[in-house]
Amino acid sequence: MAAAAATTTSSHLLLLSRQQAAASLQCGLSFLRHPRRQQPGSGRLAGLRCMAAVDTASAPAATASKKSSYEITTLTTWLLKQEQAGAIDGEMTIVLSSISTACKQIASLVQRAPISNLTGVQGAVNVQGEDQKKLDVVSNEVFSNCLKSSGRTGVIASEEEDVPVAVEESYSGNYIVVFDPLDGSSNIDAAVSTGSIFGIYSPNDECLADIGDDQNLDQVEQRCIVSVCQPGSNLLAAGYCMYSSSVIFVLTIGTGVYVFTLDPMYGEFVLTQEKVQIPKAGKIYAFNEGNYALWDDKLKSYMDSLKEPGPSGKPYSARYIGSLVGDFHRTLLYGGIYGYPRDKKSKNGKLRLLYECAPMSFIVEQAGGKGSDGHQRILDIMPTEIHQRVPLYIGSVEEVEKVEKFLA
């Protein structure tokens, strides 16, 4: 009986294979007769629409289609889908693609820094009075060149530049891009995680730079750029790229937070997390407690409260890398709070509103979190100067509201 059943099954499969072969041959002949003939408005090739005419009644039931393990969504594919959906326009797609290219280059530079003699101090001091690392200067040049060559940016403002730069008119576009090319560069020599932060604003037709041969803006144009660099609530897109054990590109275009990881096999950023949501509360805090003696009493009381066991019997855990991107990324995934407050030495804290605080606050709000200066929403602060500093408390909603109550 078993042998008979096997023979019947084999005959049936042989019949099916012959039918499929004949159908495939017919499909191929049809394709040859009408080579790559496109149907109007369908975007499909007529020769590829032929399907095998198999006796489905006698064929085994088809299994449910499964997603291939090799199916991936790259950043480029994702951006094109957002453009098709109307979430962004073609120019924004190009700007974001140029930023991702800059991040890939910087990631390579960071990994090869000791080999390429890019560690240590450059010898110059930036506008904030900070010693510039060699990679600060190189990363700034990489970022600037990628944005200028995209042809879709009108003005770029960098943490490492004294003044904003207007892109030469023949190459310029409309978008305004602000960025910190290498956040946490003081950690480079110790191979600790660093990152790049960026924000993109819409153009302001009332302020069009006419720079001629001089790309450095004068006093009048600088004031104009300040008005262009609107509050963070006007951001169209923001993100950061973290250079660590993996190269992580985090992006929001106002429709949630998406995480892409650089795949060294393909050299492409691949989508690894969608619609990231930060926990409403967390038991991790990231503050530089070395400045504790310089804080005001209200902030000291808040910090002391985190170290008390509380109802759970466990105090908060301290985690501080010293790199905003690294500390923020951990907070985004696990919840908690990151803070860089004002103190007696730094009256307004040390983080820049345009390049760091506003983009990060836009990201965290898209993930369901909160960014505050201790008294008001970061995204509501109107910048009054290019390199303005503000205190920052950012993370889970409940944790940020807790520190605001202490500071009230």
Coordinates of C-alpha atoms in Angstrom, one line a residue:
M1 CA 0.0 0.0 0.0
A2 CA 2.8 2.4 1.0
A3 CA 4.6 1.7 -2.3
A4 CA 1.5 2.3 -4.3
A5 CA 0.8 5.6 -2.5
A6 CA 4.4 6.7 -3.1
T7 CA 4.1 5.9 -6.8
T8 CA 0.8 7.8 -7.1
T9 CA 2.4 10.9 -5.3
S10 CA 5.4 10.8 -7.6
S11 CA 3.3 10.6 -10.7
H12 CA 1.2 13.5 -9.4
L13 CA 4.3 15.6 -8.7
L14 CA 5.8 14.7 -12.1
L15 CA 2.5 15.8 -13.8
L16 CA 2.6 19.1 -11.9
S17 CA 6.3 19.8 -12.8
R18 CA 5.5 19.1 -16.5
Q19 CA 2.5 21.5 -16.4
Q20 CA 4.7 24.2 -14.7
A21 CA 7.5 23.7 -17.2
A22 CA 5.0 24.1 -20.1
A23 CA 3.5 27.2 -18.5
S24 CA 7.0 28.6 -17.9
L25 CA 7.9 28.0 -21.5
Q26 CA 4.7 29.7 -22.7
C27 CA 5.5 32.6 -20.4
G28 CA 9.0 32.9 -21.8
L29 CA 7.7 32.9 -25.4
S30 CA 5.2 35.6 -24.5
F31 CA 8.0 37.7 -23.0
L32 CA 10.1 37.2 -26.2
R33 CA 7.3 38.3 -28.4
H34 CA 6.7 41.4 -26.3
P35 CA 10.1 42.3 -24.8
R36 CA 9.8 44.6 -21.7
R37 CA 6.6 46.2 -22.9
Q38 CA 5.3 48.5 -20.1
Q39 CA 1.7 48.8 -19.5
P40 CA 0.6 52.5 -19.4
G41 CA 0.4 53.9 -15.9
S42 CA 1.1 50.6 -14.2
G43 CA 4.9 50.6 -14.0
R44 CA 4.8 46.8 -14.7
L45 CA 6.3 44.9 -17.6
A46 CA 3.7 43.0 -19.6
G47 CA 6.1 40.1 -20.3
L48 CA 6.5 39.5 -16.5
R49 CA 2.8 39.2 -15.7
C50 CA 2.5 35.7 -17.1
M51 CA 1.6 33.1 -14.4
A52 CA 2.0 29.4 -14.5
A53 CA -1.4 27.7 -15.4
V54 CA -1.4 24.9 -12.9
D55 CA -4.4 22.8 -11.9
T56 CA -4.7 24.5 -8.5
A57 CA -7.5 22.1 -7.5
S58 CA -5.1 19.1 -7.6
A59 CA -2.1 21.0 -6.3
P60 CA -1.2 21.0 -2.6
A61 CA -2.4 24.0 -0.6
A62 CA -0.1 26.9 -0.8
T63 CA 1.6 27.9 2.5
A64 CA 1.3 31.4 3.8
S65 CA 4.0 33.7 2.5
K66 CA 6.8 34.5 4.9
K67 CA 9.1 37.5 5.0
S68 CA 12.5 36.5 3.7
S69 CA 15.3 36.6 6.1
Y70 CA 17.3 38.5 3.5
E71 CA 14.6 41.2 3.2
I72 CA 15.9 44.5 4.6
T73 CA 14.8 48.1 4.5
T74 CA 17.7 50.5 3.9
L75 CA 17.6 54.2 4.9
T76 CA 17.5 55.1 1.2
T77 CA 14.5 52.9 0.6
W78 CA 12.8 54.2 3.7
L79 CA 13.3 57.8 2.7
L80 CA 11.9 57.1 -0.8
K81 CA 8.8 55.5 0.8
Q82 CA 8.3 58.6 3.0
E83 CA 8.6 60.8 0.0
Q84 CA 6.0 58.7 -1.9
A85 CA 3.7 59.0 1.1
G86 CA 4.1 62.8 1.2
A87 CA 5.8 63.0 4.6
I88 CA 8.8 64.7 3.1
D89 CA 9.7 66.2 -0.3
G90 CA 12.5 65.2 -2.7
E91 CA 14.8 67.9 -1.4
M92 CA 14.5 66.7 2.2
T93 CA 15.3 63.2 0.9
I94 CA 18.5 64.5 -0.6
V95 CA 19.5 66.4 2.5
L96 CA 19.0 63.4 4.8
S97 CA 20.9 61.2 2.4
S98 CA 23.8 63.6 2.3
I99 CA 23.8 63.6 6.2
S100 CA 23.9 59.8 6.3
T101 CA 26.8 59.8 3.9
A102 CA 28.7 62.3 6.2
C103 CA 28.0 60.0 9.1
K104 CA 29.4 57.0 7.3
Q105 CA 32.6 58.9 6.6
I106 CA 32.9 60.1 10.1
A107 CA 32.3 56.6 11.5
S108 CA 35.2 55.4 9.4
L109 CA 37.4 58.2 10.6
V110 CA 36.5 57.5 14.3
Q111 CA 37.3 53.8 13.9
R112 CA 40.7 54.6 12.3
A113 CA 41.6 57.6 14.4
P114 CA 44.6 56.1 16.2
I115 CA 45.9 54.6 13.0
S116 CA 45.4 57.8 11.0
N117 CA 46.9 60.0 13.8
L118 CA 43.6 61.8 14.3
T119 CA 43.7 61.6 18.1
G120 CA 44.7 64.5 20.3
V121 CA 44.2 68.2 20.2
Q122 CA 44.3 70.2 16.9
G123 CA 45.9 73.2 18.6
A124 CA 43.0 75.6 17.9
V125 CA 40.2 76.8 20.2
N126 CA 36.6 77.0 18.9
V127 CA 34.1 79.9 19.5
Q128 CA 33.0 78.4 22.8
G129 CA 36.6 78.5 24.1
E130 CA 37.0 74.7 24.0
D131 CA 40.2 73.0 22.6
Q132 CA 39.4 71.5 19.3
K133 CA 40.3 67.8 18.8
K134 CA 41.7 66.9 15.4
L135 CA 38.6 64.9 14.6
D136 CA 36.4 67.9 15.5
V137 CA 37.9 69.8 12.7
V138 CA 37.9 67.0 10.2
S139 CA 34.3 65.9 11.0
N140 CA 33.1 69.5 10.6
E141 CA 34.7 69.7 7.2
V142 CA 33.1 66.3 6.2
F143 CA 29.7 67.4 7.4
S144 CA 29.9 70.8 5.7
N145 CA 31.1 69.4 2.4
C146 CA 28.4 66.8 2.2
L147 CA 25.7 69.4 2.9
K148 CA 27.0 71.9 0.4
S149 CA 27.4 69.4 -2.3
S150 CA 23.8 68.2 -1.8
G151 CA 22.6 71.3 -3.5
R152 CA 19.6 71.5 -1.2
T153 CA 20.9 73.5 1.8
G154 CA 20.9 77.3 1.9
V155 CA 22.5 77.9 5.3
I156 CA 24.5 75.6 7.5
A157 CA 25.4 76.4 11.1
S158 CA 27.9 74.3 13.0
E159 CA 29.0 74.2 16.6
E160 CA 32.6 74.4 15.4
E161 CA 32.1 77.5 13.3
D162 CA 32.2 81.0 14.6
V163 CA 29.4 82.1 12.4
P164 CA 26.8 80.4 10.1
V165 CA 27.8 79.8 6.5
A166 CA 25.6 80.5 3.5
V167 CA 26.0 78.0 0.7
E168 CA 27.2 79.5 -2.6
E169 CA 24.2 80.6 -4.5
S170 CA 24.9 78.5 -7.6
Y171 CA 24.8 75.4 -5.4
S172 CA 22.4 76.4 -2.7
G173 CA 18.9 75.0 -1.9
N174 CA 16.5 76.1 0.8
Y175 CA 16.9 74.0 3.9
I176 CA 18.7 75.3 7.0
V177 CA 20.8 72.6 8.7
V178 CA 22.3 73.0 12.2
F179 CA 24.7 70.4 13.5
D180 CA 27.3 69.3 16.0
P181 CA 29.7 67.2 13.8
L182 CA 31.2 65.3 16.7
D183 CA 29.6 65.4 20.1
G184 CA 31.7 64.0 22.9
S185 CA 35.0 64.3 21.1
S186 CA 36.8 64.5 24.4
N187 CA 36.2 60.8 24.6
I188 CA 37.8 60.0 21.3
D189 CA 41.3 59.1 22.7
A190 CA 39.7 56.6 25.1
A191 CA 37.6 55.0 22.3
V192 CA 34.3 55.9 24.1
S193 CA 31.1 56.4 22.1
T194 CA 30.7 59.7 20.3
G195 CA 28.1 61.0 17.9
S196 CA 26.8 63.6 15.4
I197 CA 23.7 65.6 16.0
F198 CA 21.6 67.5 13.4
G199 CA 18.4 69.5 13.0
I200 CA 16.7 70.7 9.8
Y201 CA 14.5 73.8 9.5
S202 CA 12.4 75.1 6.7
P203 CA 13.6 78.1 4.7
N204 CA 12.6 81.7 5.5
D205 CA 12.0 83.7 2.4
E206 CA 12.4 86.9 4.4
C207 CA 16.0 86.2 4.9
L208 CA 18.0 85.3 1.8
A209 CA 21.7 85.6 2.1
D210 CA 23.5 87.4 -0.7
I211 CA 27.1 86.6 0.1
G212 CA 29.0 87.2 -3.1
D213 CA 32.5 85.9 -2.8
D214 CA 32.6 86.0 1.0
Q215 CA 30.9 83.0 2.6
N216 CA 31.2 84.4 6.1
L217 CA 28.1 86.4 7.1
D218 CA 28.4 89.9 8.5
Q219 CA 26.7 91.2 11.6
V220 CA 23.4 92.1 9.8
E221 CA 23.2 88.7 8.1
Q222 CA 24.0 86.9 11.4
R223 CA 21.0 88.6 13.1
C224 CA 19.0 87.5 10.1
I225 CA 20.2 83.9 10.5
V226 CA 19.2 84.0 14.2
S227 CA 15.6 84.8 13.1
V228 CA 15.9 81.9 10.6
C229 CA 17.0 79.5 13.3
Q230 CA 13.6 79.2 14.8
P231 CA 12.6 77.6 18.0
G232 CA 12.8 73.8 18.1
S233 CA 9.1 73.4 17.7
N234 CA 9.6 74.5 14.0
L235 CA 12.1 71.6 13.3
L236 CA 11.1 69.5 10.3
A237 CA 13.6 66.7 11.0
A238 CA 16.2 65.9 13.6
G239 CA 18.5 63.0 14.4
Y240 CA 21.9 61.8 15.5
C241 CA 24.4 59.1 14.6
M242 CA 26.2 57.3 17.4
Y243 CA 29.6 55.8 16.8
S244 CA 30.0 52.9 19.2
S245 CA 30.1 49.1 19.0
S246 CA 27.5 49.7 16.3
V247 CA 27.0 52.7 14.2
I248 CA 23.4 53.8 15.0
F249 CA 21.5 56.4 13.0
V250 CA 18.4 57.7 14.8
L251 CA 15.9 59.9 12.8
T252 CA 12.6 61.6 13.1
I253 CA 10.7 63.5 10.4
G254 CA 7.9 64.3 12.8
T255 CA 6.2 60.9 12.4
G256 CA 7.9 58.9 15.2
V257 CA 11.4 57.8 15.9
Y258 CA 13.2 55.3 13.7
V259 CA 16.5 53.6 14.3
F260 CA 18.9 52.4 11.5
T261 CA 22.1 50.4 12.0
L262 CA 25.0 50.5 9.7
D263 CA 25.6 47.1 8.1
P264 CA 29.3 46.8 7.3
M265 CA 28.4 44.0 4.8
Y266 CA 26.4 46.3 2.6
G267 CA 27.7 49.7 3.7
E268 CA 24.1 50.8 4.2
F269 CA 22.0 51.9 7.2
V270 CA 19.4 49.2 7.8
L271 CA 16.1 49.8 9.6
T272 CA 16.2 48.0 13.0
Q273 CA 13.6 49.7 15.1
E274 CA 10.4 51.5 14.3
K275 CA 8.2 54.0 16.2
V276 CA 10.5 53.9 19.3
Q277 CA 8.8 54.8 22.5
I278 CA 10.7 55.8 25.7
P279 CA 9.3 54.3 28.9
K280 CA 7.2 56.8 30.9
A281 CA 9.5 56.4 33.9
G282 CA 12.9 54.9 34.6
K283 CA 15.4 54.2 37.4
I284 CA 18.5 55.5 35.7
Y285 CA 20.0 59.0 35.9
A286 CA 22.9 60.5 34.1
F287 CA 24.3 63.7 35.7
N288 CA 27.9 64.8 36.2
E289 CA 27.9 64.6 40.0
G290 CA 31.4 66.0 40.0
N291 CA 29.7 69.4 39.9
Y292 CA 27.5 68.6 42.8
A293 CA 29.1 71.3 45.0
L294 CA 28.4 73.9 42.3
W295 CA 24.7 73.2 42.1
D296 CA 22.0 75.2 43.8
D297 CA 20.2 73.7 46.8
K298 CA 17.0 72.7 44.9
L299 CA 19.0 70.6 42.5
K300 CA 21.0 69.0 45.3
S301 CA 17.8 68.0 47.0
Y302 CA 16.6 66.4 43.8
M303 CA 19.8 64.5 43.4
D304 CA 19.7 63.3 47.1
S305 CA 16.1 62.1 46.5
L306 CA 17.3 59.8 43.7
K307 CA 19.6 58.0 46.1
E308 CA 17.0 57.2 48.6
P309 CA 15.6 53.6 48.4
G310 CA 12.0 54.7 48.2
P311 CA 8.9 52.4 48.1
S312 CA 10.7 49.9 45.8
G313 CA 13.6 49.5 48.2
K314 CA 16.1 50.4 45.4
P315 CA 17.6 53.8 44.6
Y316 CA 18.2 55.0 41.1
S317 CA 21.2 53.8 39.2
A318 CA 23.9 56.3 38.1
R319 CA 25.1 55.9 34.5
Y320 CA 27.2 58.8 33.0
I321 CA 29.3 58.4 29.8
G322 CA 30.0 62.1 29.3
S323 CA 28.8 61.9 25.7
L324 CA 25.3 63.4 25.1
V325 CA 24.6 61.0 22.2
G326 CA 25.6 57.9 24.2
D327 CA 23.8 58.9 27.4
F328 CA 20.7 60.0 25.5
H329 CA 20.5 56.8 23.4
R330 CA 20.6 54.7 26.5
T331 CA 17.9 56.9 28.1
L332 CA 15.7 56.6 25.0
L333 CA 15.8 52.8 25.1
Y334 CA 15.7 52.2 28.9
G335 CA 14.0 55.3 30.3
G336 CA 15.2 57.6 33.0
I337 CA 16.7 61.1 32.8
Y338 CA 19.8 62.8 31.5
G339 CA 20.7 66.2 32.9
Y340 CA 23.2 68.9 32.3
P341 CA 22.2 71.7 34.7
R342 CA 23.5 75.2 35.2
D343 CA 26.0 75.7 38.0
K344 CA 28.2 78.4 39.6
K345 CA 30.8 77.9 36.9
S346 CA 28.4 77.6 33.9
K347 CA 25.5 79.9 34.5
N348 CA 23.5 78.5 31.5
G349 CA 24.9 75.0 31.5
K350 CA 27.2 73.9 28.7
L351 CA 25.0 72.4 26.0
R352 CA 24.0 74.4 22.9
L353 CA 20.4 75.1 22.2
L354 CA 20.5 74.9 18.4
Y355 CA 22.9 72.0 17.9
E356 CA 22.2 69.7 20.8
C357 CA 19.2 70.6 23.0
A358 CA 16.6 71.4 20.4
P359 CA 17.2 68.4 18.1
M360 CA 17.4 65.9 21.0
S361 CA 14.2 67.4 22.5
F362 CA 12.4 67.0 19.2
I363 CA 13.5 63.4 19.1
V364 CA 12.5 62.6 22.6
E365 CA 9.0 64.2 22.3
Q366 CA 8.4 62.1 19.1
A367 CA 9.2 59.1 21.3
G368 CA 6.8 60.2 24.0
G369 CA 9.3 61.8 26.3
K370 CA 10.1 65.3 27.4
G371 CA 12.9 67.9 27.2
S372 CA 13.0 70.9 29.6
D373 CA 15.4 73.5 30.9
G374 CA 14.0 72.9 34.3
H375 CA 11.2 75.4 33.9
Q376 CA 10.0 75.4 30.3
R377 CA 9.8 73.2 27.3
I378 CA 13.1 73.3 25.3
L379 CA 11.3 73.4 22.0
D380 CA 9.5 76.7 23.0
I381 CA 12.8 78.6 23.7
M382 CA 13.5 81.2 21.0
P383 CA 17.2 81.4 20.3
T384 CA 18.8 84.8 20.7
E385 CA 22.3 83.9 19.5
I386 CA 23.8 81.2 17.4
H387 CA 25.8 79.5 20.2
Q388 CA 23.3 80.0 23.0
R389 CA 23.6 77.6 25.9
V390 CA 20.7 76.3 28.1
P391 CA 20.3 73.8 30.9
L392 CA 18.9 70.5 29.8
Y393 CA 16.8 67.8 31.5
I394 CA 15.6 65.2 29.0
G395 CA 14.1 61.7 29.2
S396 CA 11.0 60.0 30.5
V397 CA 8.0 62.3 31.1
E398 CA 7.6 61.4 34.8
E399 CA 11.3 61.8 35.5
V400 CA 11.6 65.2 33.9
E401 CA 8.4 66.4 35.6
K402 CA 9.9 65.3 38.9
V403 CA 13.0 67.5 38.5
E404 CA 10.8 70.4 37.4
K405 CA 8.9 70.2 40.7
F406 CA 12.1 70.3 42.7
L407 CA 13.3 73.3 40.7
A408 CA 10.0 75.2 40.8

